[in-house]
CSV table of C-alpha atoms in Angstrom, one decimal:
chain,number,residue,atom,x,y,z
A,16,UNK,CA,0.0,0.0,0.0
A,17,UNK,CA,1.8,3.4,-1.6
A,18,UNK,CA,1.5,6.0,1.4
A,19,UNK,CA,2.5,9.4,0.1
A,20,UNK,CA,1.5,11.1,2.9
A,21,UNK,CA,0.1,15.0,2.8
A,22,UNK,CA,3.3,17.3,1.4
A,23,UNK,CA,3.6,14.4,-1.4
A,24,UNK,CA,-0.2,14.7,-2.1
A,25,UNK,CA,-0.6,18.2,-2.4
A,26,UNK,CA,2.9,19.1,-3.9
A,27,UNK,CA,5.0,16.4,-5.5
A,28,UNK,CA,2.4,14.3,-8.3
A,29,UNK,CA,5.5,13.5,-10.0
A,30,UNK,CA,6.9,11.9,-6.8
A,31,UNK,CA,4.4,9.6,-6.1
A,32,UNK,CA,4.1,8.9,-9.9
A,33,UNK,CA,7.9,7.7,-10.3
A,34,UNK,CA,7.3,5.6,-7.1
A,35,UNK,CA,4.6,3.7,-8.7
A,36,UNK,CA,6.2,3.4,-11.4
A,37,UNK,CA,9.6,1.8,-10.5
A,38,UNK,CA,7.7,-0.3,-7.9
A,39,UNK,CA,6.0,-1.5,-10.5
A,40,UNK,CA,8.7,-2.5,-12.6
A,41,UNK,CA,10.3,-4.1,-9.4
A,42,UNK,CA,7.4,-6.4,-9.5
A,43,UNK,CA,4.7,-4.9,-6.8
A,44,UNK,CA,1.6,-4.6,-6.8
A,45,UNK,CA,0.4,-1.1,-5.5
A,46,UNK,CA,-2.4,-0.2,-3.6
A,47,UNK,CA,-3.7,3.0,-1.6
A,48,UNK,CA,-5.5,3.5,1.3
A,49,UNK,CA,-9.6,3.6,0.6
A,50,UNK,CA,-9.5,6.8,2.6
A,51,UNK,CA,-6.2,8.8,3.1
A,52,UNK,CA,-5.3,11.0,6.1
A,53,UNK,CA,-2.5,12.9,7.6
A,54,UNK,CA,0.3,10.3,9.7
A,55,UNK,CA,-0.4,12.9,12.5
A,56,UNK,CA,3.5,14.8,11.8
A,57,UNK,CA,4.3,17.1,14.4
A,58,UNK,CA,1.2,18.7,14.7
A,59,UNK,CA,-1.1,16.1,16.0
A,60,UNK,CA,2.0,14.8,19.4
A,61,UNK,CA,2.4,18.5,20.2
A,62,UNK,CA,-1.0,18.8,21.7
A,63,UNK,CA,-2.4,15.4,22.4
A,64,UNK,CA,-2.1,12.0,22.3
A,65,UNK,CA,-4.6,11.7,19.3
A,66,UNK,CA,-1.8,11.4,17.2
A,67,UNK,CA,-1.9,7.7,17.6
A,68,UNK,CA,-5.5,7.6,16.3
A,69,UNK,CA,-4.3,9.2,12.6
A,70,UNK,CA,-1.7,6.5,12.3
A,71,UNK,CA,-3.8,3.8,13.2
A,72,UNK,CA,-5.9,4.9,10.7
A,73,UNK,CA,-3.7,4.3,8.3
A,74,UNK,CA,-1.7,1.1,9.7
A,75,UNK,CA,-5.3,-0.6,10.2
A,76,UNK,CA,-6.2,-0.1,6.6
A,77,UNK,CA,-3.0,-2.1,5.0
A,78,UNK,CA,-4.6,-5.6,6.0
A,79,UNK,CA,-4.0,-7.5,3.1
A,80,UNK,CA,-0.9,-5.8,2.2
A,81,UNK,CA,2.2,-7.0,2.6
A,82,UNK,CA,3.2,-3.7,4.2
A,83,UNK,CA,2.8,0.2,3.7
A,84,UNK,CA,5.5,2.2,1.7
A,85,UNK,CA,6.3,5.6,2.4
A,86,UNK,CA,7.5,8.6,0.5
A,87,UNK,CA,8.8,10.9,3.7
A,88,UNK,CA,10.9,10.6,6.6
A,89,UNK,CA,8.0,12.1,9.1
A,90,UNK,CA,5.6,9.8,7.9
A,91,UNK,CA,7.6,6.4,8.0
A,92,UNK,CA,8.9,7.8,11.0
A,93,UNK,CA,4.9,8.5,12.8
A,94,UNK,CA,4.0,4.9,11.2
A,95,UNK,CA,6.4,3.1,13.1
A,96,UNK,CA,5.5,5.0,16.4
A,97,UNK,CA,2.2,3.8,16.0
A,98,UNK,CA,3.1,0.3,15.4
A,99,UNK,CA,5.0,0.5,18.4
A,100,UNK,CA,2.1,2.3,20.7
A,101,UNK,CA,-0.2,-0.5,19.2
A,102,UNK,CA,1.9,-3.2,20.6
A,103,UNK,CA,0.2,-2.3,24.4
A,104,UNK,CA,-3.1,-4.1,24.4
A,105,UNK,CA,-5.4,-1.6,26.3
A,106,UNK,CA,-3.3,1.0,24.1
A,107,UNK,CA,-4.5,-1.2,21.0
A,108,UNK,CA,-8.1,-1.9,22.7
A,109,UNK,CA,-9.1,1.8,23.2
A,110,UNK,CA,-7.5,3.3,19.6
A,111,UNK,CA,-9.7,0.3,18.3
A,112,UNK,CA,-12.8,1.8,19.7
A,113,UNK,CA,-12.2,5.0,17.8
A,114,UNK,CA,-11.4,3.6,14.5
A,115,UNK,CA,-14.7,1.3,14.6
A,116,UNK,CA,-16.4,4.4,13.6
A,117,UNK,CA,-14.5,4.2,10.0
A,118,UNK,CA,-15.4,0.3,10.3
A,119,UNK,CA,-12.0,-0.3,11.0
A,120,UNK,CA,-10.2,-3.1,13.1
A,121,UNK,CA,-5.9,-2.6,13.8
A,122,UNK,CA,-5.3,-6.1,14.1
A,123,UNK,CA,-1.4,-7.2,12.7
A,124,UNK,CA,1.5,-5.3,12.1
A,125,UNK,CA,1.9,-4.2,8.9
A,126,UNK,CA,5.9,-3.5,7.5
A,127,UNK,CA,6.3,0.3,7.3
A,128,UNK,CA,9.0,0.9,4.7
A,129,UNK,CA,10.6,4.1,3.0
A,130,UNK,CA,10.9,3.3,-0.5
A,131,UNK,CA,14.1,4.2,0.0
A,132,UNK,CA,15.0,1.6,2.0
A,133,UNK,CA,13.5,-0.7,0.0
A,134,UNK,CA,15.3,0.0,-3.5
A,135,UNK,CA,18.2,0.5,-1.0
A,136,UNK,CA,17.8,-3.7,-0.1
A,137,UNK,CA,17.7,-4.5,-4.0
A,138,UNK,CA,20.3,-1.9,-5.3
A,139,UNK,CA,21.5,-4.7,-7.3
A,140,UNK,CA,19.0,-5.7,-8.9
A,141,UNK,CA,18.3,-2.1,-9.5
A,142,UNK,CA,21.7,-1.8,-11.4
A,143,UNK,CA,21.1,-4.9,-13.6
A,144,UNK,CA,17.9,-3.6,-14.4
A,145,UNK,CA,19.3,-0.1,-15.4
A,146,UNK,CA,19.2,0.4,-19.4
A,147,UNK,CA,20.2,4.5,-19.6
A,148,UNK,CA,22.4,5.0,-16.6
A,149,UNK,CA,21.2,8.8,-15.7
A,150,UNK,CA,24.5,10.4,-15.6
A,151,UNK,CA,24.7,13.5,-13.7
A,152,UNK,CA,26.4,14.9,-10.3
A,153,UNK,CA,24.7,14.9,-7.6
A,154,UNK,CA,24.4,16.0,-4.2
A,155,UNK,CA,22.1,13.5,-1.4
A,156,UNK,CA,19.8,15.0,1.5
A,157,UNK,CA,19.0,12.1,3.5
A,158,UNK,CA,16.0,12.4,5.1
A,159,UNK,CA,16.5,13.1,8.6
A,160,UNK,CA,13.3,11.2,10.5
A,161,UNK,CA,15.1,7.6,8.4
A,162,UNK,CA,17.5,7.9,11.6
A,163,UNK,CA,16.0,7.7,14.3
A,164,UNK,CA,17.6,5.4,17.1
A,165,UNK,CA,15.5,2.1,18.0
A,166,UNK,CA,12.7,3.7,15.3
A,167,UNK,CA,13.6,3.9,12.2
A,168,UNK,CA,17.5,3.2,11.2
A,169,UNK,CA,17.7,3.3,7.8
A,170,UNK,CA,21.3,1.6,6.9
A,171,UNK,CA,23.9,4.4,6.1
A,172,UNK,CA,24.4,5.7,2.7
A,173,UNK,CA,21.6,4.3,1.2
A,174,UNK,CA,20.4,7.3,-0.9
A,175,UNK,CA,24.0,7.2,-2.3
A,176,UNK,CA,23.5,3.8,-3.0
A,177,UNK,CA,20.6,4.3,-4.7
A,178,UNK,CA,21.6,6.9,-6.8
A,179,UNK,CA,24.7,5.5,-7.8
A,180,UNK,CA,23.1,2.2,-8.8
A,181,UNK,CA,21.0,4.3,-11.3
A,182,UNK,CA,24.2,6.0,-12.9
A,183,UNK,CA,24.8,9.4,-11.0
A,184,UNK,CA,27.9,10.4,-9.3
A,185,UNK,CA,27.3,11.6,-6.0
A,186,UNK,CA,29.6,14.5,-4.5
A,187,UNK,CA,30.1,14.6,-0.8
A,188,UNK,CA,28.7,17.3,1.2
A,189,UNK,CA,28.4,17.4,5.2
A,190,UNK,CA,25.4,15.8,6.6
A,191,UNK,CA,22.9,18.0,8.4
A,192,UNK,CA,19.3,18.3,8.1
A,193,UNK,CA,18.0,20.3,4.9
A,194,UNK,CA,15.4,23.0,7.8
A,195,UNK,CA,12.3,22.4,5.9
A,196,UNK,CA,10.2,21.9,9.1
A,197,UNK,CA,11.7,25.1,10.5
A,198,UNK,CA,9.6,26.8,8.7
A,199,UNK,CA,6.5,26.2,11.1
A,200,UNK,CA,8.4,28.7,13.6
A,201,UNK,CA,10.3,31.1,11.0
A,202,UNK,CA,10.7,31.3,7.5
A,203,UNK,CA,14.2,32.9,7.9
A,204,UNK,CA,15.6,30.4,10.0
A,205,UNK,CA,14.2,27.4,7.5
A,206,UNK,CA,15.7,29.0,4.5
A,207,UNK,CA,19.1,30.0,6.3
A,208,UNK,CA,19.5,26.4,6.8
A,209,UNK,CA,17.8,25.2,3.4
A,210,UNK,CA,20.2,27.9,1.4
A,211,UNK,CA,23.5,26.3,3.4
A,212,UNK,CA,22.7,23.0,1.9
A,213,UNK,CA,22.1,24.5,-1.8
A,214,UNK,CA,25.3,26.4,-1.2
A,215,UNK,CA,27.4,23.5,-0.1
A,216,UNK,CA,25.8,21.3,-3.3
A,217,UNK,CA,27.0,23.5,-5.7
A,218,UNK,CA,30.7,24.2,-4.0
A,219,UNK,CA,31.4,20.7,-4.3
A,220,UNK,CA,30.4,20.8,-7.9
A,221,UNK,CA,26.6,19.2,-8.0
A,222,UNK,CA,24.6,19.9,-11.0
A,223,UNK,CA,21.6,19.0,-8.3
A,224,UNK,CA,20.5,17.6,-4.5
A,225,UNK,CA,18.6,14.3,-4.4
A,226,UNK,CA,16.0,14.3,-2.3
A,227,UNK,CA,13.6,11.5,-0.6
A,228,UNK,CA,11.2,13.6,1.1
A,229,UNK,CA,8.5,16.2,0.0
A,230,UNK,CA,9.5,18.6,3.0
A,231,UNK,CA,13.0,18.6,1.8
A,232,UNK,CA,11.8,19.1,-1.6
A,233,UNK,CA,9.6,21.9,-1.2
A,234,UNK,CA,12.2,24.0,1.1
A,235,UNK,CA,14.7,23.6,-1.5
A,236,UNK,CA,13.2,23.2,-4.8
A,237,UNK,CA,9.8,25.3,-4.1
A,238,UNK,CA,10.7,28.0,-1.6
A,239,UNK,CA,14.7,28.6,-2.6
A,240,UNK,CA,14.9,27.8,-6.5
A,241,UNK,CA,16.9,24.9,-5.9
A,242,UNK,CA,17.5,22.0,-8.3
A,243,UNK,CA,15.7,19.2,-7.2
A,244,UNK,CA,15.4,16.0,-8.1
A,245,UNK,CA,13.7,13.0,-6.5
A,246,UNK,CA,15.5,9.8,-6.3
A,247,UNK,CA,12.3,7.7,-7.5
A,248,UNK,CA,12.4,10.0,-10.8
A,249,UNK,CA,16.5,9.2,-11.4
A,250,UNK,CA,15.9,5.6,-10.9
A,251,UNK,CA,12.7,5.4,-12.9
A,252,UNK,CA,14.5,7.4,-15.5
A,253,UNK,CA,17.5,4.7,-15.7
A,254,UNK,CA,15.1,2.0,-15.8
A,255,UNK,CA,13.7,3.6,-18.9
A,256,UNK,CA,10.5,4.0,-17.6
A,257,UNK,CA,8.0,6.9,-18.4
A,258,UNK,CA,8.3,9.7,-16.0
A,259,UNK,CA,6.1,12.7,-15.6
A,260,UNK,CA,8.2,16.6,-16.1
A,261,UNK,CA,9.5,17.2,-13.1
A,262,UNK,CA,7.6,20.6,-11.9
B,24,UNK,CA,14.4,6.2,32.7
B,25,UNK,CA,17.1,7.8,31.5
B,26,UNK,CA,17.8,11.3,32.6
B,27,UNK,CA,19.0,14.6,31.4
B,28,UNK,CA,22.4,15.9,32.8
B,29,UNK,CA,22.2,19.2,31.1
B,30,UNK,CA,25.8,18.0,28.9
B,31,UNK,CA,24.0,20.1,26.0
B,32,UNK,CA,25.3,17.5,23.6
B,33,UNK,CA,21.8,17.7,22.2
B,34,UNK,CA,22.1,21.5,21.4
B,35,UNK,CA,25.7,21.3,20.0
B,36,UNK,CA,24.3,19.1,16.8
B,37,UNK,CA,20.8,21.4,17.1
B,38,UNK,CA,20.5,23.1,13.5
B,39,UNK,CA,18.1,25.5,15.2
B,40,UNK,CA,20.9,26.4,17.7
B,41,UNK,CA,23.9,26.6,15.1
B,42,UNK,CA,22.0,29.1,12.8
B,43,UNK,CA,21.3,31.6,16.4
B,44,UNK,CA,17.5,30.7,16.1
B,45,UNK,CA,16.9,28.9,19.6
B,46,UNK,CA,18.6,29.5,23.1
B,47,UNK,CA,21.2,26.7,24.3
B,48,UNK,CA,20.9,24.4,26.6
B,49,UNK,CA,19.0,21.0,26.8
B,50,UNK,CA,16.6,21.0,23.4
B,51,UNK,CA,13.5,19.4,25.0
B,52,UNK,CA,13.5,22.4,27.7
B,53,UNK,CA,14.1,25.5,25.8
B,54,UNK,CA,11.8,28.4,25.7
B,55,UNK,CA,11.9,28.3,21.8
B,56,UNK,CA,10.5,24.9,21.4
B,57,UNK,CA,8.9,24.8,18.3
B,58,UNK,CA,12.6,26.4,16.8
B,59,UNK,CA,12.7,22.7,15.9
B,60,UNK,CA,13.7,21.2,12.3
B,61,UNK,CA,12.5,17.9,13.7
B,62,UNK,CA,16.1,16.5,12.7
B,63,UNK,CA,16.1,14.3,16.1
B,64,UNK,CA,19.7,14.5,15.7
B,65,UNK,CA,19.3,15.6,19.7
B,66,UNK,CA,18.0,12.3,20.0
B,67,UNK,CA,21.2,10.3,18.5
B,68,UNK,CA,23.2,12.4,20.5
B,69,UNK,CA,22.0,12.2,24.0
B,70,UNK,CA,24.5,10.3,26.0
B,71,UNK,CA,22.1,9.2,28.5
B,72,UNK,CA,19.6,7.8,25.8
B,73,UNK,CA,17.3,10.7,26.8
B,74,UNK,CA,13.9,10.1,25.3
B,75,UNK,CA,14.2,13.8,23.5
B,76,UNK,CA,11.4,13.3,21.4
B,77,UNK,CA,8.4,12.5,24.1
B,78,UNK,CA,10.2,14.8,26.6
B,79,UNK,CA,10.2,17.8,23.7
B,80,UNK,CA,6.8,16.8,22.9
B,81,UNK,CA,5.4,16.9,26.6
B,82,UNK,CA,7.3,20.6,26.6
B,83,UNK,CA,5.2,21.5,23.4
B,84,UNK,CA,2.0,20.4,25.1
B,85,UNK,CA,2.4,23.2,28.0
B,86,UNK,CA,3.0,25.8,26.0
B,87,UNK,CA,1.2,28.0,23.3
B,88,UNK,CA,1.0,26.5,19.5
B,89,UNK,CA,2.6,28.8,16.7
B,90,UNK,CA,-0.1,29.6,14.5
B,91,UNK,CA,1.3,27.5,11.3
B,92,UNK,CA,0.4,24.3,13.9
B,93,UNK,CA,-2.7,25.7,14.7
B,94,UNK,CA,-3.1,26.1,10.8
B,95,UNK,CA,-2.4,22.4,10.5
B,96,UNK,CA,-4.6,21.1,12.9
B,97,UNK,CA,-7.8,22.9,12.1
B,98,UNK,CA,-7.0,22.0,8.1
B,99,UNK,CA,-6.5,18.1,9.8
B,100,UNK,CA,-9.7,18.5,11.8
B,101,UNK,CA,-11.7,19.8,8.7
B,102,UNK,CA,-9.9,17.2,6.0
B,103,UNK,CA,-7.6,14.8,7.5
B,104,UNK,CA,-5.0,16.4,5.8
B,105,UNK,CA,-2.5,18.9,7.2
B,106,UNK,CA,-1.6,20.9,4.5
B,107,UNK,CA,-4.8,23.2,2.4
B,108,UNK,CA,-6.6,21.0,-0.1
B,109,UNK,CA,-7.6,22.7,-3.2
B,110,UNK,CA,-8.8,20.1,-6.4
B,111,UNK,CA,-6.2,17.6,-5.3
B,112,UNK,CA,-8.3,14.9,-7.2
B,113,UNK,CA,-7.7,17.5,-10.7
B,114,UNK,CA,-4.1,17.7,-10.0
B,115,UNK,CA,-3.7,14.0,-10.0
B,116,UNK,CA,-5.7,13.1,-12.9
B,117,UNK,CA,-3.3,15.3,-14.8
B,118,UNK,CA,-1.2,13.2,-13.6
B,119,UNK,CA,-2.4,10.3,-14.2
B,120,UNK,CA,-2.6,9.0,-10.5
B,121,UNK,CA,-5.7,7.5,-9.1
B,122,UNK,CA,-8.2,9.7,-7.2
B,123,UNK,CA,-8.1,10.0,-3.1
B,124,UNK,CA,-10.6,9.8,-0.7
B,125,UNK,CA,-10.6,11.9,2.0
B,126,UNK,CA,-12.0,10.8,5.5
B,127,UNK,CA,-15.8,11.5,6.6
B,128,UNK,CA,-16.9,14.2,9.0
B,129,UNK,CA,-17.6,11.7,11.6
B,130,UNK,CA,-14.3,9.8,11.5
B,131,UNK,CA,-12.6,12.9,11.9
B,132,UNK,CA,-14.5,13.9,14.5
B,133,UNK,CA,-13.7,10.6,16.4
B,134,UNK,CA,-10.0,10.4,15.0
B,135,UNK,CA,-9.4,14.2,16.9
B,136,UNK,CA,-11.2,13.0,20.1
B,137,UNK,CA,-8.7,11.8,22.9
């Protein structure tokens, strides 16, 4: 079950579109939720513990997948906090007494997965199946909430991975969080940081920064000018699949 | 449980803090809580194995909301969705990509209740 979650939704069709697609091509079948609604993000923890309830949601309606995929770091990240939550049985009991009135029933755990991480697992068979390697210099902005201690550990360097296994060259840059959410509290301080990462990308010689996360995209591509580029679209582009212009 | 010593090793790898945007000091107890880029970087740098996201979190819940969250949580009460929705269902037919289905009132009105 694709899970694009809401920046990816309202902002990034192409996104979601080159996700489908090289899943696709990877051999999945893809699904989406019947209904969709927000992870919870940041919002929903800072005043209550609702937040649990808008994850369930979502976790409850991937019975009969074999697990939800994710297109952000928040959202993989707010998945997997609900799985855990849902592990207590009175925790599980009363969040399933609110989502009876969608007619819904959390009952296993589903796998929450970046797609990311998932491509990461089958890089090589990502390189084998790559027919126009997409040949271009790169910087990586690895999604922040993918590194989270006991919660979401994503293995190191697998954006890198990924993109190199679709034919870019990846220039080193430090690693630090891109600022996107920043924004929520001040617009300055979001694009100070955003415009340090878009500065160091082009000192070390990148043509672009890959990103795997709408937030990170929108800061840097949307709000600063940046050159953006997904890492769904590069791969689905060296697979030789059809991609939508990237906006 | 683990608890904080006030080393500040959370604020040293704070992007908040490097770019003079939030006070130092121990992240989850700052005045300028919601100075936050949600990084967690705090988190994989607490020698004690602080707990810096439920600890900032309980912080968040005593104090006043910035409006943007206040923003996101009325457009998540009204659609289930945090960010404004205007002909999403347009936008991804152009697209190509299957239509969405948004919550109903009632579920939202259970999914918001505590």
């Amino acid at each position: 079950m694709l899970y694009p979650g809401c920046m990816v939704l309202t902002h990034f069709p192409e996104y979601e579109l080159s996700a489908r697609r090289v899943l696709r091509a990877l051999g999945f079948e893809v699904g989406e939720p019947e209904s969709f609604a927000c992870c919870s993000s940041v919002f929903l923890p800072s005043v209550s513990d609702a937040w649990l309830n808008f994850a369930a949601y979502t976790l409850a309606q991937a019975r009969g997948y074999e697990g939800i995929v994710t297109l952000c770091g928040t959202c993989t990240a707010m998945l997997r906090r609900g799985v855990m939550a849902l592990r207590d049985e009175a925790t599980r009991r009363r969040v399933n007494g609110v989502l009876s009135s969608a007619g819904l029933t959390y009952t296993s755990e589903p796998r929450v997965v970046h797609l990311l991480e998932l491509l990461d697992e089958r890089a090589e068979q990502l390189s084998e199946m790559v027919v126009r390697p997409r040949k271009v210099r790169v910087a990586v902005q690895n999604p922040c909430n993918l590194r989270i201690p006991g919660l979401t550990e994503m293995r190191e360097d697998a954006l890198t991975r990924v993109v190199t296994a679709a034919g870019a060259e990846v220039v080193e840059i430090e690693d630090e969080c891109c600022g996107s959410a920043l924004v929520l509290e001040s617009q300055e301080l979001a694009e100070a940081a955003g415009r340090r990462r878009l500065e160091q990308a082009e000192a070390a010689g990148a043509e672009g920064v890959v990103v795997a996360c709408g937030n990170c995209a929108y800061l840097l591509e949307r709000q600063l000018g940046g050159r953006v580029l997904f890492f769904s679209q590069l791969v689905a582009e060296a697979l030789g699949l059809e991609v939508g212009a990237h906006a | 449980m683990p608890e904080c010593t006030g080393c500040c090793r959370c604020s040293g790898v704070c992007i908040a803090v490097r770019l003079g945007g939030a006070d130092l000091g121990p992240v989850h107890l700052r005045q300028r809580i919601f100075a936050c880029a949600g990084c967690w970087r705090c988190l994989r740098a607490c020698p004690e194995g602080v707990d810096v996201y439920s600890e900032s979190m309980r912080t968040r819940r005593e104090r006043e909301l910035p409006e943007s969250y206040r923003r996101a949580l009325e457009n998540i009460r009204a659609t289930g969705i945090a960010l404004p929705v205007r002909e999403l269902n347009a936008l991804r037919e152009m697209h190509g990509l299957p239509p969405v289905r948004l919550p109903a009132k009632a579920v939202l009105r259970a999914l918001t209740s505590e």
